[in-house]
Amino acid sequence: DVCIMNQPVKLVGVGGGVAYGTLGPTHHSLVDLAILRSLPNMTVVCPCDPIESMLATRAAAKHTGPIYIRLGKNGEPNLHKEEYDFELGKSINMRSGTDAVIFSCGPVTKIALDTAESLSVDGINVGVQNMHTLKPIDRHSILSIAKKTSLIITLEEHNIIGGLGSAIAEILSENNCNVLHKRVGINDNFCYGVGSQNYHLKNNGLSVDNISELIKREM
């Protein structure tokens, strides 16, 4: 109803992904981005840290249509050193690199940055693009980066179906981009078992070691 009438309603989801790790799959949120991204008129935002969450909240207050902001819940660290000129639909380059580029959203952007730093020791130059807005998505940056690298990784604390990976795959395929794209996320399954957020992330391949090996293998 909110989307049909294009009303300025602000929705905030707290504890996205497997933030509520120990409470099991009934408390995990792994399909919200896919569902809300498919709704006409809905803007979907997934900030990477507290600073970006504050900036996204300010932008949401000025936004004229419905908007969804997905937050974490486990004391995520600031990845930005200071406030910046946040704009809905405009991604942020967190680290430059051309051997491979990791597109990420949400708090797992820290894993992307840590992966890039780890690979730099081996002389592999990996960029990190923070896609804080999934809809409208930054098509210009995606297409520009696709021309400069041979490998794109998408990283999300979400089902690999319907979220960031799918959104970027749609753009790459529609524009016949000659770049290899690998999705890293929850591989279309529920995260069973009792464990922390980090336990579930590592158990599903969202770790520095796994992503580093993937990049080395595919380069």
Tab-separated table of C-alpha atoms in Angstrom:
chain	number	residue	atom	x	y	z
A	1	ASP	CA	0.000	0.000	0.000
A	2	VAL	CA	2.820	2.402	0.848
A	3	CYS	CA	4.493	1.795	-2.523
A	4	ILE	CA	1.281	1.974	-4.555
A	5	MET	CA	0.557	5.422	-3.124
A	6	ASN	CA	4.264	6.359	-3.161
A	7	GLN	CA	4.086	7.670	0.382
A	8	PRO	CA	7.091	9.080	2.311
A	9	VAL	CA	7.209	6.192	4.786
A	10	LYS	CA	10.581	5.296	6.317
A	11	LEU	CA	11.115	1.619	7.161
A	12	VAL	CA	14.097	0.543	9.263
A	13	GLY	CA	15.157	-3.076	9.657
A	14	VAL	CA	17.417	-3.747	12.660
A	15	GLY	CA	19.559	-6.883	12.794
A	16	GLY	CA	19.954	-7.549	9.071
A	17	GLY	CA	21.538	-10.755	7.807
A	18	VAL	CA	22.633	-13.086	10.606
A	19	ALA	CA	23.145	-10.399	13.263
A	20	TYR	CA	20.832	-12.400	15.529
A	21	GLY	CA	23.037	-15.423	14.911
A	22	THR	CA	22.411	-17.370	18.106
A	23	LEU	CA	18.616	-17.216	17.752
A	24	GLY	CA	18.576	-19.370	14.635
A	25	PRO	CA	17.024	-19.062	11.158
A	26	THR	CA	13.672	-17.741	12.409
A	27	HIS	CA	15.509	-14.573	13.471
A	28	HIS	CA	17.816	-14.201	10.465
A	29	SER	CA	16.975	-11.732	7.721
A	30	LEU	CA	18.343	-13.071	4.450
A	31	VAL	CA	15.711	-12.196	1.847
A	32	ASP	CA	14.598	-8.673	2.804
A	33	LEU	CA	16.675	-6.890	0.167
A	34	ALA	CA	15.329	-9.134	-2.592
A	35	ILE	CA	11.711	-8.651	-1.545
A	36	LEU	CA	11.842	-4.901	-1.041
A	37	ARG	CA	13.980	-4.278	-4.131
A	38	SER	CA	11.192	-5.770	-6.234
A	39	LEU	CA	8.596	-3.256	-5.028
A	40	PRO	CA	8.017	-0.303	-7.388
A	41	ASN	CA	8.813	3.114	-5.863
A	42	MET	CA	10.803	1.566	-2.978
A	43	THR	CA	14.316	2.825	-2.279
A	44	VAL	CA	16.585	0.270	-0.566
A	45	VAL	CA	19.607	1.302	1.498
A	46	CYS	CA	22.129	-0.888	3.331
A	47	PRO	CA	24.692	1.285	5.181
A	48	CYS	CA	28.123	-0.136	6.015
A	49	ASP	CA	28.729	1.552	9.371
A	50	PRO	CA	27.262	3.935	11.999
A	51	ILE	CA	28.427	7.075	10.201
A	52	GLU	CA	26.791	5.974	6.954
A	53	SER	CA	23.661	4.935	8.854
A	54	MET	CA	23.359	8.472	10.226
A	55	LEU	CA	23.864	9.987	6.768
A	56	ALA	CA	21.323	7.592	5.250
A	57	THR	CA	18.794	8.551	7.941
A	58	ARG	CA	19.197	12.227	7.094
A	59	ALA	CA	18.775	11.456	3.392
A	60	ALA	CA	15.696	9.342	4.137
A	61	ALA	CA	14.086	12.213	6.027
A	62	LYS	CA	14.330	14.342	2.872
A	63	HIS	CA	13.267	11.561	0.512
A	64	THR	CA	9.753	11.937	-0.897
A	65	GLY	CA	8.905	8.250	-1.435
A	66	PRO	CA	9.058	5.023	0.597
A	67	ILE	CA	12.513	3.931	1.729
A	68	TYR	CA	13.946	0.929	3.564
A	69	ILE	CA	17.157	1.166	5.599
A	70	ARG	CA	18.773	-2.096	6.680
A	71	LEU	CA	20.947	-1.904	9.779
A	72	GLY	CA	23.153	-4.333	11.667
A	73	LYS	CA	23.053	-4.799	15.425
A	74	ASN	CA	26.409	-5.927	16.807
A	75	GLY	CA	28.359	-2.754	17.487
A	76	GLU	CA	29.777	-2.492	13.979
A	77	PRO	CA	32.896	-0.284	13.728
A	78	ASN	CA	33.078	2.873	11.661
A	79	LEU	CA	34.693	2.228	8.284
A	80	HIS	CA	34.482	5.890	7.334
A	81	LYS	CA	36.750	8.276	9.210
A	82	GLU	CA	34.319	11.155	8.932
A	83	GLU	CA	31.043	12.259	7.420
A	84	TYR	CA	30.945	12.645	3.643
A	85	ASP	CA	28.597	13.866	0.931
A	86	PHE	CA	26.173	10.932	1.025
A	87	GLU	CA	23.780	10.613	-1.897
A	88	LEU	CA	21.106	7.968	-2.414
A	89	GLY	CA	21.938	5.873	-5.463
A	90	LYS	CA	25.598	6.934	-5.622
A	91	SER	CA	28.131	4.319	-4.489
A	92	ILE	CA	31.377	5.106	-2.675
A	93	ASN	CA	34.865	3.926	-3.585
A	94	MET	CA	36.467	2.643	-0.370
A	95	ARG	CA	39.670	1.327	-1.972
A	96	SER	CA	41.043	1.527	-5.496
A	97	GLY	CA	42.183	-1.563	-7.373
A	98	THR	CA	42.014	-3.098	-10.837
A	99	ASP	CA	43.045	-6.767	-10.500
A	100	ALA	CA	39.620	-7.411	-8.976
A	101	VAL	CA	36.881	-5.283	-7.429
A	102	ILE	CA	34.622	-6.288	-4.547
A	103	PHE	CA	31.180	-4.680	-4.565
A	104	SER	CA	29.712	-4.903	-1.079
A	105	CYS	CA	26.863	-3.560	1.012
A	106	GLY	CA	26.286	-3.360	4.744
A	107	PRO	CA	28.685	-4.196	7.593
A	108	VAL	CA	30.364	-7.009	5.596
A	109	THR	CA	32.110	-4.198	3.727
A	110	LYS	CA	34.707	-4.556	6.491
A	111	ILE	CA	35.345	-8.118	5.282
A	112	ALA	CA	35.819	-6.728	1.764
A	113	LEU	CA	38.353	-4.161	2.989
A	114	ASP	CA	40.198	-6.732	5.092
A	115	THR	CA	40.333	-9.070	2.095
A	116	ALA	CA	41.784	-6.351	-0.122
A	117	GLU	CA	44.396	-5.532	2.510
A	118	SER	CA	45.319	-9.203	2.916
A	119	LEU	CA	45.739	-9.719	-0.833
A	120	SER	CA	47.886	-6.607	-1.178
A	121	VAL	CA	50.632	-8.510	0.653
A	122	ASP	CA	50.710	-10.893	-2.342
A	123	GLY	CA	50.832	-8.007	-4.800
A	124	ILE	CA	47.160	-8.400	-5.802
A	125	ASN	CA	45.446	-5.047	-6.220
A	126	VAL	CA	41.795	-5.317	-5.152
A	127	GLY	CA	39.319	-2.454	-5.101
A	128	VAL	CA	36.285	-2.120	-2.842
A	129	GLN	CA	33.104	-0.333	-3.922
A	130	ASN	CA	30.535	0.365	-1.213
A	131	MET	CA	27.060	-0.065	-2.725
A	132	HIS	CA	25.099	1.439	0.136
A	133	THR	CA	22.047	1.878	-2.102
A	134	LEU	CA	20.688	-1.215	-3.849
A	135	LYS	CA	17.791	0.648	-5.435
A	136	PRO	CA	18.279	2.873	-7.304
A	137	ILE	CA	21.630	1.230	-7.941
A	138	ASP	CA	24.654	3.102	-9.248
A	139	ARG	CA	24.697	1.802	-12.828
A	140	HIS	CA	27.334	4.287	-13.933
A	141	SER	CA	29.923	3.118	-11.396
A	142	ILE	CA	29.218	-0.552	-12.084
A	143	LEU	CA	29.701	-0.166	-15.833
A	144	SER	CA	32.746	2.069	-15.405
A	145	ILE	CA	34.460	-0.396	-13.070
A	146	ALA	CA	33.544	-3.357	-15.299
A	147	LYS	CA	35.647	-1.792	-18.071
A	148	LYS	CA	38.717	-1.546	-15.829
A	149	THR	CA	38.847	-5.006	-14.224
A	150	SER	CA	38.480	-8.635	-15.278
A	151	LEU	CA	36.936	-9.898	-12.036
A	152	ILE	CA	34.008	-8.596	-9.984
A	153	ILE	CA	33.031	-10.097	-6.635
A	154	THR	CA	29.754	-9.199	-4.967
A	155	LEU	CA	29.646	-9.611	-1.198
A	156	GLU	CA	26.441	-9.470	0.825
A	157	GLU	CA	25.045	-10.773	4.115
A	158	HIS	CA	21.979	-11.985	2.236
A	159	ASN	CA	20.816	-14.769	-0.042
A	160	ILE	CA	22.814	-14.653	-3.277
A	161	ILE	CA	19.441	-14.657	-5.074
A	162	GLY	CA	17.714	-11.305	-5.471
A	163	GLY	CA	20.074	-9.014	-3.576
A	164	LEU	CA	23.214	-7.093	-4.494
A	165	GLY	CA	24.713	-9.904	-6.563
A	166	SER	CA	21.578	-10.251	-8.649
A	167	ALA	CA	21.232	-6.490	-9.113
A	168	ILE	CA	24.783	-6.174	-10.436
A	169	ALA	CA	24.481	-9.317	-12.571
A	170	GLU	CA	21.417	-7.805	-14.261
A	171	ILE	CA	23.348	-4.694	-15.240
A	172	LEU	CA	26.439	-6.589	-16.397
A	173	SER	CA	24.419	-8.967	-18.576
A	174	GLU	CA	22.170	-6.287	-20.059
A	175	ASN	CA	25.237	-4.316	-21.141
A	176	ASN	CA	27.263	-7.307	-22.434
A	177	CYS	CA	30.132	-6.572	-20.066
A	178	ASN	CA	33.187	-8.753	-20.651
A	179	VAL	CA	33.968	-9.384	-16.984
A	180	LEU	CA	33.786	-12.439	-14.729
A	181	HIS	CA	31.323	-12.015	-11.855
A	182	LYS	CA	31.231	-14.222	-8.749
A	183	ARG	CA	28.613	-13.862	-6.012
A	184	VAL	CA	29.516	-14.348	-2.348
A	185	GLY	CA	26.659	-14.536	0.116
A	186	ILE	CA	24.320	-17.035	1.715
A	187	ASN	CA	24.051	-19.764	-0.918
A	188	ASP	CA	20.235	-20.052	-1.006
A	189	ASN	CA	19.940	-21.848	2.313
A	190	PHE	CA	18.899	-21.213	5.895
A	191	CYS	CA	21.672	-20.785	8.461
A	192	TYR	CA	20.874	-23.609	10.829
A	193	GLY	CA	22.733	-24.300	14.039
A	194	VAL	CA	23.428	-22.096	17.016
A	195	GLY	CA	26.311	-19.708	16.631
A	196	SER	CA	27.369	-16.085	16.565
A	197	GLN	CA	27.147	-13.802	13.568
A	198	ASN	CA	30.810	-14.485	12.785
A	199	TYR	CA	30.196	-18.236	13.045
A	200	HIS	CA	27.437	-18.099	10.436
A	201	LEU	CA	29.398	-15.771	8.157
A	202	LYS	CA	32.471	-18.003	8.143
A	203	ASN	CA	30.355	-21.151	7.856
A	204	ASN	CA	28.826	-19.728	4.682
A	205	GLY	CA	32.040	-18.520	3.075
A	206	LEU	CA	31.820	-14.842	4.007
A	207	SER	CA	35.370	-14.678	5.300
A	208	VAL	CA	38.662	-13.086	4.298
A	209	ASP	CA	40.257	-16.480	3.659
A	210	ASN	CA	37.450	-17.761	1.439
A	211	ILE	CA	37.133	-14.607	-0.633
A	212	SER	CA	40.910	-14.326	-0.985
A	213	GLU	CA	41.130	-17.892	-2.296
A	214	LEU	CA	38.259	-17.233	-4.693
A	215	ILE	CA	39.988	-14.183	-6.120
A	216	LYS	CA	43.331	-15.979	-6.484
A	217	ARG	CA	41.626	-18.912	-8.182
A	218	GLU	CA	39.676	-16.833	-10.669
A	219	MET	CA	42.334	-14.285	-11.637
